[in-house]
Coordinates of C-alpha atoms in Angstrom, one line a residue:
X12 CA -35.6 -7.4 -20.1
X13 CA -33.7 -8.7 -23.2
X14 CA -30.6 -8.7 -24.0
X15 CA -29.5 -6.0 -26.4
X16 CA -32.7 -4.2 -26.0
X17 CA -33.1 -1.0 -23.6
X18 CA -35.4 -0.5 -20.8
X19 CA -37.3 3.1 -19.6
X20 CA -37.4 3.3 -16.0
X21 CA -39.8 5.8 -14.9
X22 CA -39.5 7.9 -11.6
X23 CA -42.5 8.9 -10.6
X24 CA -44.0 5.4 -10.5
X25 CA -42.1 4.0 -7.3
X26 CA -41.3 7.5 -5.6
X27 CA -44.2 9.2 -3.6
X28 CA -44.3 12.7 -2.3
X29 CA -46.5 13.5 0.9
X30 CA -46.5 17.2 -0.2
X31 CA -48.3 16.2 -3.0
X32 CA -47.5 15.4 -6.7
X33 CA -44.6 17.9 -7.0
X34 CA -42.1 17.5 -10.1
X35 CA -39.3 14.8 -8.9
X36 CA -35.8 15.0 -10.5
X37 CA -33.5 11.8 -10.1
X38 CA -30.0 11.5 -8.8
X39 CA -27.8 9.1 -9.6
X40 CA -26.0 7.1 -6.8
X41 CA -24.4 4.6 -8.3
X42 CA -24.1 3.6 -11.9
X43 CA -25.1 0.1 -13.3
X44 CA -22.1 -2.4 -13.8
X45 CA -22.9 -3.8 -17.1
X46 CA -24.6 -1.3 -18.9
X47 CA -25.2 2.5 -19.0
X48 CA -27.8 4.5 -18.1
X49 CA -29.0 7.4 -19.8
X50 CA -31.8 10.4 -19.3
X51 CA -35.2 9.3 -20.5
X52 CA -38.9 11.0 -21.0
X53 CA -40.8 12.2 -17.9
X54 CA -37.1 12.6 -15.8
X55 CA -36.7 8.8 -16.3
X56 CA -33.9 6.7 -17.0
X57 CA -33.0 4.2 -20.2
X58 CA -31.3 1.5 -19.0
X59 CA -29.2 -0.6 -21.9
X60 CA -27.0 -3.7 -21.2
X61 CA -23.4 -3.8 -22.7
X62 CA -23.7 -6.2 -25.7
X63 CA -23.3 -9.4 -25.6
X64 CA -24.2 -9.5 -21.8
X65 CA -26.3 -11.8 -19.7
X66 CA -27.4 -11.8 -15.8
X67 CA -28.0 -9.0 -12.9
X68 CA -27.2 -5.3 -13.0
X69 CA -28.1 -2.8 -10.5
X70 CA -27.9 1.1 -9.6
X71 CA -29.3 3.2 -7.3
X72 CA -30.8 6.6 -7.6
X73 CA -32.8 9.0 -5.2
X74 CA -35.5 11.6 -6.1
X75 CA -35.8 15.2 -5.3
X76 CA -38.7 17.1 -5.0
X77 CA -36.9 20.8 -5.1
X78 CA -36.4 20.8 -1.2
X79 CA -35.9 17.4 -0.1
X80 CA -34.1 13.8 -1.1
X81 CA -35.7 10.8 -0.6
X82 CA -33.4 7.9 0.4
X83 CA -31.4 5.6 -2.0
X84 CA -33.5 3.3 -3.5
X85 CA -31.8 0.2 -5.4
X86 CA -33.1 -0.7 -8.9
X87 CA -32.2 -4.7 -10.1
X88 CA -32.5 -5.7 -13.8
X89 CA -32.3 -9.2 -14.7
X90 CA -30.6 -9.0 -18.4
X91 CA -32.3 -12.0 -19.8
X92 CA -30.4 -14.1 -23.5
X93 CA -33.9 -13.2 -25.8
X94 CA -32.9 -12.9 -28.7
X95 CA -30.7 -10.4 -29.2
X96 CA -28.5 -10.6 -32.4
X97 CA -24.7 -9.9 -32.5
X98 CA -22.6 -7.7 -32.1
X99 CA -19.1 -6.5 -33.9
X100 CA -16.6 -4.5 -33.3
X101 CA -14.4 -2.4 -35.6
X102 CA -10.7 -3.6 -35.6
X103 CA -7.3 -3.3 -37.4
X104 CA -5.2 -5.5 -38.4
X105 CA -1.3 -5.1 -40.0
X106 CA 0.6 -7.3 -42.8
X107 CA 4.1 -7.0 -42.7
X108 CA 5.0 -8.4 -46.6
X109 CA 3.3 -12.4 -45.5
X110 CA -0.4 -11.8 -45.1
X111 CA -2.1 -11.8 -41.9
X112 CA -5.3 -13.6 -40.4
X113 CA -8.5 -12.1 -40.3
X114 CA -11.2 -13.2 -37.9
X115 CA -14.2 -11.2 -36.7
X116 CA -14.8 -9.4 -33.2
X117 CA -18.0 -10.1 -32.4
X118 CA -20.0 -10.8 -29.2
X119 CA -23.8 -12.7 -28.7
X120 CA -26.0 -12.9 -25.4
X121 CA -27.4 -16.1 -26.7
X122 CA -25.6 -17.7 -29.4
X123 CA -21.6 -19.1 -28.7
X124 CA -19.7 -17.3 -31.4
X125 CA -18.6 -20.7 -33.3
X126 CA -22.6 -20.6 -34.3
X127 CA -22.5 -17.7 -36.0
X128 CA -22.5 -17.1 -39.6
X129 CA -20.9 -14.5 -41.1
X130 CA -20.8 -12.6 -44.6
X131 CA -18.0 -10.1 -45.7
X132 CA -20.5 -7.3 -47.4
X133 CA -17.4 -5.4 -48.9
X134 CA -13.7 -5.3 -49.2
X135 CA -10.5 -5.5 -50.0
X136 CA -9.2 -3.1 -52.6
X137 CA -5.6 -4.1 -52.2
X138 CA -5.0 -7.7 -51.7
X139 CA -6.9 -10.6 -51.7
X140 CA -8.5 -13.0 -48.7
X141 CA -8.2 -17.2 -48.7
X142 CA -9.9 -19.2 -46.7
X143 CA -13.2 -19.2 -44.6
X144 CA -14.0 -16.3 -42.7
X145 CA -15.2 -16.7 -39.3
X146 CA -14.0 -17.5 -35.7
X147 CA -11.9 -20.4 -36.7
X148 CA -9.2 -17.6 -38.4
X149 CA -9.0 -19.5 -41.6
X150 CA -9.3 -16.4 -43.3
X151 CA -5.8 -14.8 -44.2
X152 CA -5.4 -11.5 -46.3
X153 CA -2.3 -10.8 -48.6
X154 CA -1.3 -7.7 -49.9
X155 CA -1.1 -7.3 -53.8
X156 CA 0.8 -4.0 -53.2
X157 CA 4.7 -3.9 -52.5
X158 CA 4.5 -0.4 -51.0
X159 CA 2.5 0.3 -47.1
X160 CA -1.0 0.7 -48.0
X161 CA -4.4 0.5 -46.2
X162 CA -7.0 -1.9 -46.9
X163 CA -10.6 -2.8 -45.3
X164 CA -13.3 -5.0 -45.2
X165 CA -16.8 -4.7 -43.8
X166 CA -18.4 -7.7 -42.2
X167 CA -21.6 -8.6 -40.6
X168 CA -22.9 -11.9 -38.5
X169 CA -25.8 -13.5 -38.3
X170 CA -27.4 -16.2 -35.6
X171 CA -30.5 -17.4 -37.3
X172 CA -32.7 -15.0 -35.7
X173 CA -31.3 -11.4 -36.3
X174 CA -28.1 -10.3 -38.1
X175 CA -25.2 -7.9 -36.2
X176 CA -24.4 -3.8 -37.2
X177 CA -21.8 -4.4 -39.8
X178 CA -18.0 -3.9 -38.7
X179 CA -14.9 -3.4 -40.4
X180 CA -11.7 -4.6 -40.1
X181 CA -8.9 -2.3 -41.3
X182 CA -6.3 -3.9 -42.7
X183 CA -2.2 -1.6 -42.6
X184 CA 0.4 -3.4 -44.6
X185 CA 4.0 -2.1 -43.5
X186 CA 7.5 -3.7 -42.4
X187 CA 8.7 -3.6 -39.1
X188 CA 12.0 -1.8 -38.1
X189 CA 15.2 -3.7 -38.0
X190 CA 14.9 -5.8 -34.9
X191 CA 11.5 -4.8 -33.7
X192 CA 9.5 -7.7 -31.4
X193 CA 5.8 -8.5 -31.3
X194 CA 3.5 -8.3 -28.3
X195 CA 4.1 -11.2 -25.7
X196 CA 1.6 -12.1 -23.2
X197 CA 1.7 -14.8 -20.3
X198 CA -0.3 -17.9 -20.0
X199 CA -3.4 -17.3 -18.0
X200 CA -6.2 -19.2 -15.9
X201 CA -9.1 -17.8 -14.0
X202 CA -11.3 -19.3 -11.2
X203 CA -15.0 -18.3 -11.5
X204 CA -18.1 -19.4 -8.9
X205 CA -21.0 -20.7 -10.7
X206 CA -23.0 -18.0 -10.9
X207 CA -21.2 -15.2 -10.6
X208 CA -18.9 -13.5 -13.1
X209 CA -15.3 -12.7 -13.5
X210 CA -13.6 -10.2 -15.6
X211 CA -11.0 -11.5 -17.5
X212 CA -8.1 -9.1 -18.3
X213 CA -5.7 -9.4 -20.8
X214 CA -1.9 -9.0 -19.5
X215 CA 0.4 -8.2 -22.5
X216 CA 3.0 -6.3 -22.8
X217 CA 5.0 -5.1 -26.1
X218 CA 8.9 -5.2 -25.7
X219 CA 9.5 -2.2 -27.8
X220 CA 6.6 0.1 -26.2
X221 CA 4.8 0.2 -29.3
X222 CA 1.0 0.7 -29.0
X223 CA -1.2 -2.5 -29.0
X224 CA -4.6 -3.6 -28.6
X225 CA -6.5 -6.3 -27.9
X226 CA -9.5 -8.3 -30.2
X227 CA -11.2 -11.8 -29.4
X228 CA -9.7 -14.6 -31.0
X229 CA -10.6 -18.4 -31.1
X230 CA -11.8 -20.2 -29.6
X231 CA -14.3 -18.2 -28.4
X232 CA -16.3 -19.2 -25.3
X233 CA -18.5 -22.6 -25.1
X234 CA -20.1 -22.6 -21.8
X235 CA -20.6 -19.2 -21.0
X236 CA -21.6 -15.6 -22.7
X237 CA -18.9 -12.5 -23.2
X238 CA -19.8 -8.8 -22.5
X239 CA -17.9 -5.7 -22.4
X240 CA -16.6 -4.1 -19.2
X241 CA -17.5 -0.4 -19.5
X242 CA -15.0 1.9 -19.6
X243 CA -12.4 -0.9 -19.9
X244 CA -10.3 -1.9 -23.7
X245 CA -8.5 -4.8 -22.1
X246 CA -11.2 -7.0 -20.7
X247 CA -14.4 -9.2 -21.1
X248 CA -16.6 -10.2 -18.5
X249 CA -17.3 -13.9 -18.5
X250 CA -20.5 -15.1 -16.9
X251 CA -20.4 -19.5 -16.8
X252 CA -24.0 -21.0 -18.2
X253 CA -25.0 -23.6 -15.6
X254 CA -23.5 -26.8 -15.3
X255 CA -20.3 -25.1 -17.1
X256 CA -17.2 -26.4 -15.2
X257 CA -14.4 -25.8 -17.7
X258 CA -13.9 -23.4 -20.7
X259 CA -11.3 -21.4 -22.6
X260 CA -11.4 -18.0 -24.0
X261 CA -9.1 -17.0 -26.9
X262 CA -7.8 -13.6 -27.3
X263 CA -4.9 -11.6 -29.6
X264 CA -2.9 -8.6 -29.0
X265 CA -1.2 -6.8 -32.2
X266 CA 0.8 -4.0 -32.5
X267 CA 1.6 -1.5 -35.5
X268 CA 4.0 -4.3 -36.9
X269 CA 2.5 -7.9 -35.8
X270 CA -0.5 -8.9 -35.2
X271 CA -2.8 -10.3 -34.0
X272 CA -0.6 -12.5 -32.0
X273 CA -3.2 -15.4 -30.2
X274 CA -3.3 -16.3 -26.4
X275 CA -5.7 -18.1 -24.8
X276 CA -7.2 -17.9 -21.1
X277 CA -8.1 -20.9 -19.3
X278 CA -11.7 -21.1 -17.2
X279 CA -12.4 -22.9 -13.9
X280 CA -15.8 -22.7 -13.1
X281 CA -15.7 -24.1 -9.4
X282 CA -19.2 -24.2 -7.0
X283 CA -18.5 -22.0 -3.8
X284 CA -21.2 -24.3 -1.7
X285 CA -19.0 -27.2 -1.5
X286 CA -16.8 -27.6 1.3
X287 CA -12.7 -25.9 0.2
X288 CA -9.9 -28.5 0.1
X289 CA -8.6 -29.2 4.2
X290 CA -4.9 -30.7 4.2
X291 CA -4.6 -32.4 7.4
X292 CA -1.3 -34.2 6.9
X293 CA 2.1 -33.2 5.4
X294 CA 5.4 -34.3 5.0
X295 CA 8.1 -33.0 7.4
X296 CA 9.9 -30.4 7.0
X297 CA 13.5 -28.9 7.9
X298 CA 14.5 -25.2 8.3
X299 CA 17.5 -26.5 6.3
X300 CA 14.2 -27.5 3.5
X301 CA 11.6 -25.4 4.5
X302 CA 9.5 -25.3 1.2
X303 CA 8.9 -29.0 0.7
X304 CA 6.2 -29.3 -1.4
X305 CA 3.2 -31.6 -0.3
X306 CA 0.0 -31.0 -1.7
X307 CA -0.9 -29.2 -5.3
X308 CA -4.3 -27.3 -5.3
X309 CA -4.6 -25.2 -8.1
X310 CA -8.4 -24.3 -7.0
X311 CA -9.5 -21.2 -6.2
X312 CA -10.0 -19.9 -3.1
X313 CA -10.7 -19.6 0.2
X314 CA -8.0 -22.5 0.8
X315 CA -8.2 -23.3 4.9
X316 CA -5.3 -24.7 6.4
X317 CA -5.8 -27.3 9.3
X318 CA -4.3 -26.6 12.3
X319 CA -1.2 -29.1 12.3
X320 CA 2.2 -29.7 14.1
X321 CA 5.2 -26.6 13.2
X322 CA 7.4 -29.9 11.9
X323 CA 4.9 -30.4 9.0
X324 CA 4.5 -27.7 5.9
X325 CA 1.4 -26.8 4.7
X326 CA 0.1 -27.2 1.2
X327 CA 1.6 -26.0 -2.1
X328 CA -0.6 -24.2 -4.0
X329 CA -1.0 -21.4 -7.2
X330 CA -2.6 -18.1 -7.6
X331 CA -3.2 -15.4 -10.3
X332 CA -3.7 -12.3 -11.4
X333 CA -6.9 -11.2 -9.2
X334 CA -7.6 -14.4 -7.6
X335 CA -7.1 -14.4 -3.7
X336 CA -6.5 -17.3 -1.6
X337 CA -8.2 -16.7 2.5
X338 CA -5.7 -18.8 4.3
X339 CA -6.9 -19.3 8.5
X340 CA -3.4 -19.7 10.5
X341 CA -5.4 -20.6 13.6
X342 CA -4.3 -20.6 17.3
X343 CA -3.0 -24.1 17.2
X344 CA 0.2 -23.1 15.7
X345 CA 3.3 -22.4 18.1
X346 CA 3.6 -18.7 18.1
X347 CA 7.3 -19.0 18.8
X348 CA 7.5 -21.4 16.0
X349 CA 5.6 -19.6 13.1
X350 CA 4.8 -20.2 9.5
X351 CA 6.8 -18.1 7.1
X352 CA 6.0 -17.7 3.6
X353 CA 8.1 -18.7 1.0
X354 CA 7.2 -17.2 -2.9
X355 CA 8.5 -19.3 -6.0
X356 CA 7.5 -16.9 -8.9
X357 CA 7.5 -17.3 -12.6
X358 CA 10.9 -15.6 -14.2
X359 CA 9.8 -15.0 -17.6
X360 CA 6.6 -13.5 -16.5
X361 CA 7.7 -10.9 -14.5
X362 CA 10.1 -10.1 -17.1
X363 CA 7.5 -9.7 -19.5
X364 CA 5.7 -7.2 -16.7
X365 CA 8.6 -5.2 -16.7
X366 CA 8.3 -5.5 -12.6
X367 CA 11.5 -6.8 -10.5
X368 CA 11.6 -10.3 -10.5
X369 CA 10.4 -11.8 -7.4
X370 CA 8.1 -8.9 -6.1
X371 CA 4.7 -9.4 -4.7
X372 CA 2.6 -8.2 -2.3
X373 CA 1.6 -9.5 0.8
X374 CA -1.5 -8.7 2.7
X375 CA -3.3 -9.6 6.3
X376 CA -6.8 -8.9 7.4
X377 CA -6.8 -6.5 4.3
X378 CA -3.9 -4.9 5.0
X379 CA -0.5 -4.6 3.1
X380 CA 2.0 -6.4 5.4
X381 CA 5.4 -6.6 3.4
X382 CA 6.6 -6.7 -0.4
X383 CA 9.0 -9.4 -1.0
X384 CA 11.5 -8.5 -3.6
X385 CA 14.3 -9.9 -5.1
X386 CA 15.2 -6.9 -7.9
X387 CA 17.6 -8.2 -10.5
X388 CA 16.9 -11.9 -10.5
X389 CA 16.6 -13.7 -14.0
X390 CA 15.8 -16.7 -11.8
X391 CA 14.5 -15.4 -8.7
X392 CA 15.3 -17.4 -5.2
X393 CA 12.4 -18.0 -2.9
X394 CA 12.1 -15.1 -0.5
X395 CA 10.7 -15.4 2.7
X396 CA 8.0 -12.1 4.2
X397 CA 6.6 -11.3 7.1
X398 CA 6.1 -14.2 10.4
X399 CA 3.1 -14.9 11.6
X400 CA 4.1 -14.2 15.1
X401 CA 0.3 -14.7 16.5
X402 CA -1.2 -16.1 13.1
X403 CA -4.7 -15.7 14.8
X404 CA -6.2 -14.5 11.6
X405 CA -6.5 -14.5 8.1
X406 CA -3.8 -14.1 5.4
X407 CA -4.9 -12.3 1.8
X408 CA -2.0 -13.5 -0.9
X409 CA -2.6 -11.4 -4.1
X410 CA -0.6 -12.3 -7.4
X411 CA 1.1 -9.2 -10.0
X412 CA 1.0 -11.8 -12.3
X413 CA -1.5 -13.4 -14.3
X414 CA 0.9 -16.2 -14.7
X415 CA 0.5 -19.1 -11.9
X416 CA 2.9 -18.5 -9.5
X417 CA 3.4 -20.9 -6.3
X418 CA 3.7 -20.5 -2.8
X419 CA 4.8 -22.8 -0.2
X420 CA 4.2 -23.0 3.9
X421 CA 7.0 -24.1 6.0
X422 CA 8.7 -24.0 9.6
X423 CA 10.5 -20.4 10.2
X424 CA 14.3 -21.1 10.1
X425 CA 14.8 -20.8 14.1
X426 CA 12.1 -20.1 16.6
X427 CA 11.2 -16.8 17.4
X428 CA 11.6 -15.8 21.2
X429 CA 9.5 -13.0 23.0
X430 CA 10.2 -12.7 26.7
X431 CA 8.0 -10.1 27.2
X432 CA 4.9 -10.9 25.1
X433 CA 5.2 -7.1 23.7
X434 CA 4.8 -8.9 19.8
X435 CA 8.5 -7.8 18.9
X436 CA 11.2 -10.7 19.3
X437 CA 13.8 -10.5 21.6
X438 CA 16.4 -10.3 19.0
X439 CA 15.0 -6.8 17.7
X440 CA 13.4 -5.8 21.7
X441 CA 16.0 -3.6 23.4
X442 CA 14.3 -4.6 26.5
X443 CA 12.9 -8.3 26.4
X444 CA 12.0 -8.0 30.2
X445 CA 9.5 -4.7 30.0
X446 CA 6.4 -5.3 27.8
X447 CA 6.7 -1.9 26.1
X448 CA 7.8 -2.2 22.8
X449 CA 8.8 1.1 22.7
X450 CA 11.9 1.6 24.8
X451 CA 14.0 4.7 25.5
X452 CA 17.5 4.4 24.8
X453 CA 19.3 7.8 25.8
X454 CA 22.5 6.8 26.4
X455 CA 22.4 4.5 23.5
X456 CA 23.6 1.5 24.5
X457 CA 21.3 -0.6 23.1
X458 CA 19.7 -1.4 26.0
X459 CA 16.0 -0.1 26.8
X460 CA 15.6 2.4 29.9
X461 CA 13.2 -0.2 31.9
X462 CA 16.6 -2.7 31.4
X463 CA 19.5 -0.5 32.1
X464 CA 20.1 0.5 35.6
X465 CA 23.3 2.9 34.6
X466 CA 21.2 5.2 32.1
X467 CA 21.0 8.5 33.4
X468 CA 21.2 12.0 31.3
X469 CA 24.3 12.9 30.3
X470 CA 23.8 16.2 28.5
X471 CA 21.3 18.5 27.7
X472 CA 20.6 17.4 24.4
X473 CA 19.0 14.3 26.0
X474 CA 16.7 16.4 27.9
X475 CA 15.5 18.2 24.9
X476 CA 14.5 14.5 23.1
X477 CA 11.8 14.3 25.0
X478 CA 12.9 11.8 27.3
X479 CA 13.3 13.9 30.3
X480 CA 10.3 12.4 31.9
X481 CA 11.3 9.5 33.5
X482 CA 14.8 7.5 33.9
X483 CA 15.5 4.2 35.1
X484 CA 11.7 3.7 36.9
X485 CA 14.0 6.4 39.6
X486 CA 14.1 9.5 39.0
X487 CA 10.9 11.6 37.9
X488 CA 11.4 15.2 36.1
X489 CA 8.7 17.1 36.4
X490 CA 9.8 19.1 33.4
X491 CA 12.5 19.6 31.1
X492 CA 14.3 22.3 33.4
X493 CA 14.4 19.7 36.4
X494 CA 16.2 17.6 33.5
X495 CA 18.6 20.3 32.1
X496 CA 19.5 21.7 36.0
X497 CA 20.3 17.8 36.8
X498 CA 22.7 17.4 34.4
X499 CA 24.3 20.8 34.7
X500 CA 25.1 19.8 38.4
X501 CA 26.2 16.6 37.6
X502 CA 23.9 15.0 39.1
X503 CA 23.7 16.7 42.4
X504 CA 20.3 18.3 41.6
X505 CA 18.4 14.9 42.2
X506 CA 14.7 15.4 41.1
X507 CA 12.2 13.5 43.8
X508 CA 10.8 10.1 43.3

């Protein structure tokens, strides 16, 4: 199907009923991802595409006959460019006494936005516009009124083949209070796989909690199409056009006072057949200078690290805001020497978050390990999480912040011993020579009950902890009483080994 056109999608056609040709209703597994689905004639569906998007969608759906459901059946639609025309958006803008651009918000399957033409069919009352108006945000609007007032203009584009709904762009003029800020939002890049899509999120934050929102801005997309994400006000799902390596995506954020305020993401487009980046040499490091840096890769994941000597760090590298980096620790690596994990993060970022600074989260085989936090920080110091002391698998490093932030690999500070192979070290193991991690300790003493040949109850509390099964490998109780009738002879009720 086309692009911006909607597709019936009958039941009856692929689903069969051996009991003969009894009324089937639908149900709904799973909804498309990229466009909606709706009820259709006959107990069919109508399947439309967001607009503006391009490439595979899928749902799945099972029929029932009034006794019995069929199994899930999966239902693929290729969205194909046709020749859809645009779309626009309604938006607002606000002028604050010096004018304010104007630019439209508009997507196209087939057609990069700086192709568009566009008309302004109506508007303003209030002020007046200069300047062309289209994507390049030439177009700037000043107020003829000295008091707040609210202005519009309606809009439609065209590509050549089919012109857009029309849109309007409403346009508040006001002053903003006595030291009120605008919007701020963090440099961003994201790492796509030819062929595949990536939803690019917008990561702003307003320093006075007003209410913002987000339009597209220039420079609009050159090597790829822009669709909405149901459901979602602060994204756009980018899908690359072959051969597409780099691109750019400008977007603006505006609150009741300022706006719109430009920001602009940056676009890898990397191909996930060729071989990832293999860092087989390093130099040295210290545990005085753990962090040396050695080798930059900004590229996107997965990221394999070579197995290499503990006196060598690994690589340097950067991730972001939903980007993960699959990082193999293999075998190779002294276990009593490990890896730790050093974070350098970007100050003004998470300050523009509103998160402590230094904070992120750290995850292994899928699973949340540590968080690494350095609250109260304007520049935080790198923190160290979690050793790998078996790093036999793989290590998931996920980013708060859309800003780059950089991790490094280097050599633990001091090795880390473990006597008894139990996986805790023998500076935290209360009893390095027993393989049971979990060591009884009644008389407190620090020492483990498998390691101290003086612990034996002392009162009846310690019977009542549980513990009253066994003491020092020696003596057996075969209940708590035995315990509690031990210690109240002081010892001269000996229970049998």
């Amino acid at each position: 199907m086309n692009s911006g056109e909607s597709l019936y999608i009958a039941v009856r056609g692929p689903c069969t009923d051996d009991d003969g040709p009894s009324p089937l209703t639908p149900d709904v597994g799973s909804y498309p991802s990229h466009g909606s689905l709706g009820p259709g004639p006959d107990g069919g569906g109508i399947y439309t595409p967001a607009p503006g998007y391009v490439g595979p969608d899928s749902f799945t759906y099972r029929a029932y006959d009034g006794a019995e459901y069929s199994e899930y059946a999966v239902v693929t639609i290729d969205v194909l460019p046709g020749a859809a025309p645009p779309y626009c958006f309604d938006s607002t803008v606000w002028e604050t006494g010096s004018g304010v651009g104007l630019m439209p918000d508009c997507v196209d399957a087939d057609t990069p936005i700086a192709d568009l033409t566009f008309s302004i069919v109506d508007g303003p009352s209030f002020g007046e516009i200069s300047g062309e108006f289209g994507p390049s945000g030439d177009a700037r609007y000043t107020s003829n009124s000295g008091s707040p007032t609210t202005d519009a203009i309606t809009y439609r584009a065209s590509d050549g083949q089919g012109e857009s709904n029309l849109a309007t762009i409403y346009i508040v003029s006001t002053k903003p209070p006595p030291g009120n800020l605008p919007p701020t939002c963090p440099a961003s890049h994201a790492f796509v796989a030819s062929g595949e899509s990536i939803d690019l999120i917008a990561n702003c934050v307003d320093p006075d909690g007003d209410p913002f929102y987000y339009s597209l801005a220039p420079p609009s997309v050159s090597g790829g199409s822009i669709s909405l994400v149901p459901n979602y006000a602060d994204r756009v799902r980018y899908t690359p056009y072959p051969g597409t390596t780099e691109d750019a995506l400008g977007y603006s954020a505006q609150d009741p006072y300022y706006g719109p305020i430009q920001f602009l993401v940056q676009i890898t487009v990397f191909d996930p057949l060729s071989p990832p980046p293999v860092y087989e040499s390093a130099p040295e490091a210290t545990p005085e200078e753990p962090a040396v840096a050695s080798v930059s890769s900004p590229v996107a994941g997965p990221v394999y690290i070579d197995a290499r000597a503990v006196t060598a760090t690994a690589p340097t590298g950067y991730f972001f805001l939903g980007q993960e980096f699959d990082i193999n620790a293999p075998d190779a690596v002294d276990p009593l020497d490990p890896l730790k994990f050093v974070f350098k993060l970007d100050a003004a970022s998470f300050q523009a978050l509103g998160v402590p600074a230094g904070e992120v989260a750290l995850f292994r085989n899928g699973a949340e390990v540590a968080d690494c936090v350095n609250p109260g920080e304007a520049v935080p110091t790198p923190c160290v999480d979690s050793r790998l002391v078996r790093p036999d698998g793989d290590l998931w490093i996920t980013a708060l912040t859309m800003q780059a932030s950089v991790w490094n690999l280097g050599l633990s500070d001091s090795p880390v011993s473990d006597s008894d192979n139990d996986g805790v070290s023998d500076d935290e193991d209360n009893c390095p020579a027993s393989p049971n991690p979990d060591q009884g300790d009644l008389d407190e003493d620090g020492l483990g009950t498998a390691c101290d040949t003086k612990e034996v109850p002392t009162s009846t509390g310690e019977c009542k902890k549980g513990g009253w099964a066994t003491f020092n490998g020696r003596f057996e109780f075969s209940n708590q009483g035995d315990c509690v009738s031990y210690v109240a002879t002081k010892g001269k009720n000996q229970p049998k080994n």
